CSV table of C-alpha atoms in Angstrom, one decimal:
chain,number,residue,atom,x,y,z
P,218,UNK,CA,178.9,159.5,68.2
P,219,UNK,CA,181.9,157.1,68.4
P,220,UNK,CA,181.5,152.8,68.2
P,221,UNK,CA,185.1,151.4,68.7
P,222,UNK,CA,187.6,149.4,66.8
P,223,UNK,CA,187.3,146.0,65.8
P,224,UNK,CA,189.5,143.7,64.5
P,225,UNK,CA,189.5,140.2,62.5
P,226,UNK,CA,192.4,138.4,61.1
P,227,UNK,CA,193.7,140.6,57.5
P,228,UNK,CA,190.8,143.7,58.9
P,229,UNK,CA,190.3,146.7,60.5
P,230,UNK,CA,186.8,148.2,61.0
P,231,UNK,CA,187.2,152.2,63.1
P,232,UNK,CA,184.9,155.0,63.0
P,233,UNK,CA,184.2,155.8,60.4
P,234,UNK,CA,185.7,160.3,59.7
P,235,UNK,CA,185.2,163.1,57.5
P,236,UNK,CA,188.3,162.6,56.5
P,237,UNK,CA,187.4,159.0,55.3
P,238,UNK,CA,184.4,161.2,52.1
P,239,UNK,CA,187.1,160.7,49.3
P,240,UNK,CA,188.0,157.0,50.3
P,241,UNK,CA,183.9,156.8,50.3
P,242,UNK,CA,184.0,157.3,47.1
P,243,UNK,CA,186.2,155.3,45.6
P,244,UNK,CA,184.9,152.2,46.8
P,245,UNK,CA,181.8,152.9,45.1
P,246,UNK,CA,183.4,154.8,41.8
P,247,UNK,CA,182.4,150.6,40.8
P,248,UNK,CA,178.7,151.3,40.6
P,249,UNK,CA,178.4,147.5,41.5
P,250,UNK,CA,179.4,148.6,44.8
P,251,UNK,CA,175.9,150.3,45.1
P,252,UNK,CA,174.1,149.2,41.9
P,253,UNK,CA,171.2,146.5,44.2
P,254,UNK,CA,170.5,150.6,46.5
P,255,UNK,CA,167.7,153.3,45.5
P,256,UNK,CA,170.4,155.7,44.9
P,257,UNK,CA,173.7,155.5,42.6
P,258,UNK,CA,176.1,155.9,44.8
P,259,UNK,CA,178.7,155.4,41.9
P,260,UNK,CA,177.3,159.5,41.8
P,261,UNK,CA,180.7,161.8,43.3
P,262,UNK,CA,177.8,163.8,45.0
P,263,UNK,CA,175.3,161.5,46.0
P,264,UNK,CA,178.2,159.8,47.4
P,265,UNK,CA,179.1,162.6,49.5
P,266,UNK,CA,175.4,163.5,50.5
P,267,UNK,CA,174.2,159.6,52.2
P,268,UNK,CA,179.0,159.5,53.9
P,269,UNK,CA,178.0,163.3,55.1
P,270,UNK,CA,174.1,161.6,56.7
P,271,UNK,CA,176.4,158.8,58.1
P,272,UNK,CA,178.6,161.4,59.7
P,273,UNK,CA,175.0,162.8,60.8
P,274,UNK,CA,174.2,160.1,63.1
P,275,UNK,CA,173.8,160.2,66.4
P,276,UNK,CA,172.3,156.7,68.0
P,277,UNK,CA,172.1,154.1,70.7
P,278,UNK,CA,175.4,153.6,72.1
P,279,UNK,CA,178.0,151.1,70.4
P,280,UNK,CA,175.6,151.4,67.0
P,281,UNK,CA,176.9,153.3,64.2
P,282,UNK,CA,179.0,153.8,60.7
P,283,UNK,CA,182.4,152.1,60.1
P,284,UNK,CA,184.8,151.7,57.5
P,285,UNK,CA,186.6,148.9,56.5
P,286,UNK,CA,190.5,149.0,56.4
P,287,UNK,CA,192.7,145.9,54.8
P,288,UNK,CA,196.2,147.7,55.5
P,289,UNK,CA,196.1,150.8,56.4
P,290,UNK,CA,193.4,151.5,53.2
P,291,UNK,CA,189.9,151.9,53.1
P,292,UNK,CA,188.1,149.1,51.1
P,293,UNK,CA,184.3,149.3,52.4
P,294,UNK,CA,181.8,150.4,54.6
P,295,UNK,CA,179.5,148.9,57.5
P,296,UNK,CA,177.1,150.2,59.6
P,297,UNK,CA,175.2,148.3,62.8
P,298,UNK,CA,172.2,151.0,63.3
P,299,UNK,CA,168.4,150.9,64.4
P,300,UNK,CA,166.5,150.1,60.3
P,301,UNK,CA,165.3,153.3,58.9
P,302,UNK,CA,162.8,150.5,57.6
P,303,UNK,CA,161.7,147.9,60.4
P,304,UNK,CA,160.0,149.4,63.2
P,305,UNK,CA,160.5,148.8,66.5
P,306,UNK,CA,163.8,150.0,67.3
P,307,UNK,CA,165.2,146.2,65.7
P,308,UNK,CA,169.0,146.7,64.9
P,309,UNK,CA,169.8,146.5,61.2
P,310,UNK,CA,173.6,145.4,59.9
P,311,UNK,CA,175.0,146.6,56.6
P,312,UNK,CA,178.4,146.9,54.9
P,313,UNK,CA,179.6,147.7,51.2
P,314,UNK,CA,182.8,146.2,49.7
P,315,UNK,CA,184.8,147.7,46.8
P,316,UNK,CA,184.5,144.7,44.3
P,317,UNK,CA,188.4,144.3,44.2
P,318,UNK,CA,188.8,143.3,47.0
P,319,UNK,CA,185.6,141.2,46.4
P,320,UNK,CA,186.1,136.8,46.5
P,321,UNK,CA,188.8,136.9,49.7
P,322,UNK,CA,186.0,136.4,52.3
P,323,UNK,CA,187.1,140.2,53.5
P,324,UNK,CA,183.0,141.2,53.5
P,325,UNK,CA,182.2,138.0,55.0
P,326,UNK,CA,185.2,139.0,57.4
P,327,UNK,CA,184.2,142.1,58.4
P,328,UNK,CA,180.2,141.0,59.1
P,329,UNK,CA,181.0,138.7,61.3
P,330,UNK,CA,183.3,141.1,63.7
P,331,UNK,CA,180.0,143.5,63.5
P,332,UNK,CA,178.0,140.0,64.8
P,333,UNK,CA,180.5,140.0,67.5
P,334,UNK,CA,180.6,143.9,68.9
P,335,UNK,CA,176.4,143.3,68.2
P,336,UNK,CA,175.9,139.6,70.9
P,337,UNK,CA,179.4,140.0,72.8
P,338,UNK,CA,178.9,143.9,73.1
P,339,UNK,CA,176.1,145.0,73.3
P,340,UNK,CA,173.7,142.1,74.1
P,341,UNK,CA,171.8,142.5,71.8
P,342,UNK,CA,168.5,140.5,71.4
P,343,UNK,CA,168.7,139.5,67.2
P,344,UNK,CA,170.2,141.6,64.6
P,345,UNK,CA,168.3,142.1,61.5
P,346,UNK,CA,169.8,141.9,57.8
P,347,UNK,CA,168.0,142.8,54.0
P,348,UNK,CA,168.8,141.5,51.4
P,349,UNK,CA,168.2,143.0,47.8
P,350,UNK,CA,166.3,140.1,45.8
P,351,UNK,CA,169.2,140.0,42.9
P,352,UNK,CA,171.5,139.8,45.1
P,353,UNK,CA,173.3,136.8,45.9
P,354,UNK,CA,176.0,137.4,46.9
P,355,UNK,CA,174.7,138.5,49.4
P,356,UNK,CA,172.1,136.2,50.8
P,357,UNK,CA,174.6,133.6,50.9
P,358,UNK,CA,177.4,136.0,53.0
P,359,UNK,CA,174.5,136.1,55.3
P,360,UNK,CA,173.0,132.5,55.4
P,361,UNK,CA,177.3,131.5,55.3
P,362,UNK,CA,177.0,134.2,58.9
P,363,UNK,CA,173.3,132.2,60.8
P,364,UNK,CA,170.7,134.6,59.2
P,365,UNK,CA,167.4,132.5,58.6
P,366,UNK,CA,165.2,134.2,56.4
P,367,UNK,CA,162.3,135.5,58.0
P,368,UNK,CA,159.8,137.2,55.0
P,369,UNK,CA,159.6,139.3,52.7
P,370,UNK,CA,158.9,142.5,51.4
P,371,UNK,CA,159.8,146.1,49.7
P,372,UNK,CA,162.6,148.1,51.1
P,373,UNK,CA,164.6,151.0,50.2
P,374,UNK,CA,163.0,151.0,47.3
P,375,UNK,CA,162.9,147.8,46.5
P,376,UNK,CA,162.2,143.4,46.5
P,377,UNK,CA,163.8,142.8,49.6
P,378,UNK,CA,164.3,139.0,51.5
P,379,UNK,CA,163.9,140.1,55.5
P,380,UNK,CA,166.7,137.8,57.4
P,381,UNK,CA,167.2,137.7,61.1
P,382,UNK,CA,170.1,136.4,63.2
P,383,UNK,CA,170.1,135.6,66.7
P,384,UNK,CA,172.6,134.1,69.8
P,385,UNK,CA,174.2,131.5,70.6
P,386,UNK,CA,175.5,129.5,73.3
P,387,UNK,CA,178.4,129.7,73.2
P,388,UNK,CA,180.5,131.2,75.8
P,389,UNK,CA,177.3,132.6,77.3
P,390,UNK,CA,177.0,131.5,81.4
P,391,UNK,CA,175.4,127.7,82.0
P,392,UNK,CA,174.5,128.4,85.8
P,393,UNK,CA,175.9,129.7,88.9
P,394,UNK,CA,176.4,128.5,92.1
P,395,UNK,CA,175.9,129.6,95.2
P,396,UNK,CA,176.4,128.0,98.7
P,397,UNK,CA,175.1,129.2,101.4
P,398,UNK,CA,175.0,128.8,105.6
P,399,UNK,CA,171.1,129.5,105.5
P,400,UNK,CA,169.5,127.7,102.8
P,401,UNK,CA,165.8,129.2,104.5
P,402,UNK,CA,167.9,132.7,104.7
P,403,UNK,CA,169.1,132.9,101.0
P,404,UNK,CA,165.2,131.8,99.5
P,405,UNK,CA,164.0,134.7,101.6
P,406,UNK,CA,165.9,137.0,99.8
P,407,UNK,CA,166.6,136.2,96.6
P,408,UNK,CA,163.8,134.4,96.3
P,409,UNK,CA,161.9,137.7,96.8
P,410,UNK,CA,164.1,139.1,94.8
P,411,UNK,CA,164.7,137.1,91.6
P,412,UNK,CA,161.1,137.1,90.6
P,413,UNK,CA,160.3,140.6,90.9
P,414,UNK,CA,163.0,140.7,87.9
P,415,UNK,CA,161.5,138.6,86.4
P,416,UNK,CA,163.0,134.5,87.4
P,417,UNK,CA,161.4,132.0,87.6
P,418,UNK,CA,161.4,128.9,89.9
P,419,UNK,CA,163.4,126.3,88.4
P,420,UNK,CA,164.7,122.9,90.0
P,421,UNK,CA,164.1,122.4,93.2
P,422,UNK,CA,165.8,119.5,96.1
P,423,UNK,CA,166.8,119.0,99.6
P,424,UNK,CA,169.6,121.4,99.9
P,425,UNK,CA,168.4,123.5,97.1
P,426,UNK,CA,166.8,126.1,95.0
P,427,UNK,CA,167.7,127.2,92.0
P,428,UNK,CA,165.8,130.1,89.8
P,429,UNK,CA,166.1,130.3,85.7
P,430,UNK,CA,165.4,133.7,83.5
P,431,UNK,CA,166.7,132.8,80.0
P,432,UNK,CA,168.9,130.0,78.7
P,433,UNK,CA,170.6,130.2,82.8
P,434,UNK,CA,170.5,129.6,86.0
P,435,UNK,CA,171.1,130.7,89.6
P,436,UNK,CA,171.3,128.2,92.0
P,437,UNK,CA,171.7,129.1,95.9
P,438,UNK,CA,172.6,125.7,98.0
P,439,UNK,CA,172.6,125.1,101.9
P,440,UNK,CA,175.8,122.1,100.7
P,441,UNK,CA,176.7,119.6,103.5
P,442,UNK,CA,180.4,119.8,102.2
P,443,UNK,CA,180.2,123.3,103.5
P,444,UNK,CA,183.6,124.4,105.7
P,445,UNK,CA,182.3,127.4,107.3
P,446,UNK,CA,179.3,129.2,108.2
P,447,UNK,CA,180.3,133.2,106.4
P,448,UNK,CA,180.4,134.4,103.3
P,449,UNK,CA,183.0,137.6,102.7
P,450,UNK,CA,182.7,139.1,99.6
P,451,UNK,CA,185.6,141.0,100.1
P,452,UNK,CA,188.0,137.8,100.3
P,453,UNK,CA,189.3,136.2,97.3
P,454,UNK,CA,186.3,134.6,95.0
P,455,UNK,CA,182.6,136.2,93.6
P,456,UNK,CA,181.9,140.1,95.5
P,457,UNK,CA,179.2,140.4,93.6
P,458,UNK,CA,176.4,139.3,91.3
P,459,UNK,CA,175.0,142.6,88.7
P,460,UNK,CA,171.8,142.7,87.5
P,461,UNK,CA,170.1,145.2,85.2
P,462,UNK,CA,166.8,145.9,87.5
P,463,UNK,CA,165.2,148.3,84.4
P,464,UNK,CA,165.0,152.2,84.5
P,465,UNK,CA,165.8,154.2,87.3
P,466,UNK,CA,162.3,154.8,88.9
P,467,UNK,CA,162.3,151.1,89.5
P,468,UNK,CA,165.3,150.5,90.5
P,469,UNK,CA,164.5,153.1,93.8
P,470,UNK,CA,161.1,150.7,94.1
P,471,UNK,CA,163.5,147.7,94.6
P,472,UNK,CA,165.9,149.6,96.6
P,473,UNK,CA,163.0,150.2,99.3
P,474,UNK,CA,161.0,147.6,98.9
P,475,UNK,CA,164.4,144.6,99.6
P,476,UNK,CA,164.6,146.6,103.0
P,477,UNK,CA,161.8,143.7,104.3
P,478,UNK,CA,163.1,140.2,102.2
P,479,UNK,CA,166.3,140.4,103.8
P,480,UNK,CA,168.5,142.5,102.4
P,481,UNK,CA,170.5,146.2,103.5
P,482,UNK,CA,171.8,148.7,102.2
P,483,UNK,CA,175.5,149.6,100.6
P,484,UNK,CA,177.0,152.5,100.3
P,485,UNK,CA,173.6,154.3,101.1
P,486,UNK,CA,175.6,157.8,101.3
P,487,UNK,CA,176.6,157.7,97.7
P,488,UNK,CA,173.4,156.6,96.9
P,489,UNK,CA,172.4,155.9,94.0
P,490,UNK,CA,175.5,156.8,91.7
P,491,UNK,CA,178.4,154.4,93.9
P,492,UNK,CA,179.3,152.8,90.6
P,493,UNK,CA,179.8,156.6,88.9
P,494,UNK,CA,178.2,159.8,88.0
P,495,UNK,CA,176.2,158.0,84.8
P,496,UNK,CA,175.8,154.7,86.8
P,497,UNK,CA,172.4,154.6,88.4
P,498,UNK,CA,172.0,151.5,90.8
P,499,UNK,CA,171.9,149.5,94.0
P,500,UNK,CA,173.6,147.5,96.1
P,501,UNK,CA,171.6,145.5,99.0
P,502,UNK,CA,173.2,143.2,101.3
P,503,UNK,CA,172.0,140.0,103.0
P,504,UNK,CA,172.2,138.3,106.1
P,505,UNK,CA,175.1,136.0,105.0
P,506,UNK,CA,177.2,138.7,103.5
P,507,UNK,CA,175.3,138.4,99.9
P,508,UNK,CA,175.7,141.2,97.2
P,509,UNK,CA,174.1,142.3,94.6
P,510,UNK,CA,173.8,145.3,92.3
P,511,UNK,CA,170.9,146.5,90.9
P,512,UNK,CA,172.1,147.8,87.7
P,513,UNK,CA,169.2,150.9,86.0
P,514,UNK,CA,169.7,151.1,82.3
P,515,UNK,CA,170.7,153.7,80.9
P,516,UNK,CA,169.5,156.0,79.1
P,517,UNK,CA,168.7,155.3,75.1
P,518,UNK,CA,169.8,158.3,72.4
P,519,UNK,CA,167.8,158.3,69.7
P,520,UNK,CA,168.3,159.4,66.2
P,521,UNK,CA,167.4,162.8,64.9
P,522,UNK,CA,163.6,162.2,64.6
């Protein structure tokens, strides 16, 4: 399992490799690094065994274990992975920094980079943290990053606070507006498909209607300011919209049912792998030339056991 390189102003976070083992042993040589853990990783044998377990990790793409480097020197270890303590495949963040590099905000910088990756690249709905009740510095760190304390319990052999961070709206899309030549036709095609995908009608006015899912919404409008009557997806401008559509069998069902609701298939001779052998999707075009791509979920890779 590989993870992407993440860079900050002072740090590089890269995937953990077997050759990093002795550097990680040095990070944990100070007992303070692992004093809130059930295992004493200042013991080289226990530390090497811990590194081996991390190297054996297989999980969802983009999650796993990173070493934290500063100027090419390994100074810490971090992870973003499904929690072994919280049920429901909740993704948990963790970070360890050599105490010799403490007091400079480096742990916060590394954890913030993992959070950005979690929300922007992976699109996770939440990231969880388990922090020992006595680890005052780490509890302050996660609060600085926007985590909210939602309870406590026995985890990793001791009392821990359970905290969660949610994505913010900053930089996310607010709405998309499509100008269409015929509102009734657009509502038949877009309205049916979006409703099938869980969107709900949001606003309706004389020349337009919108549907909402989550924070963003999509508008179709027959504006009186239109300067043409056709949409050309191959001209500069909007090519198509791509939407998550569930497992592959659901994409297949929608692609077939869409034919009765104003859509026709594109690239039918290459369905369902028009976008590549590992990409299952349906490409549809409505009567006014607007294209929608319905993207199937990728199979999840899970941890052993």
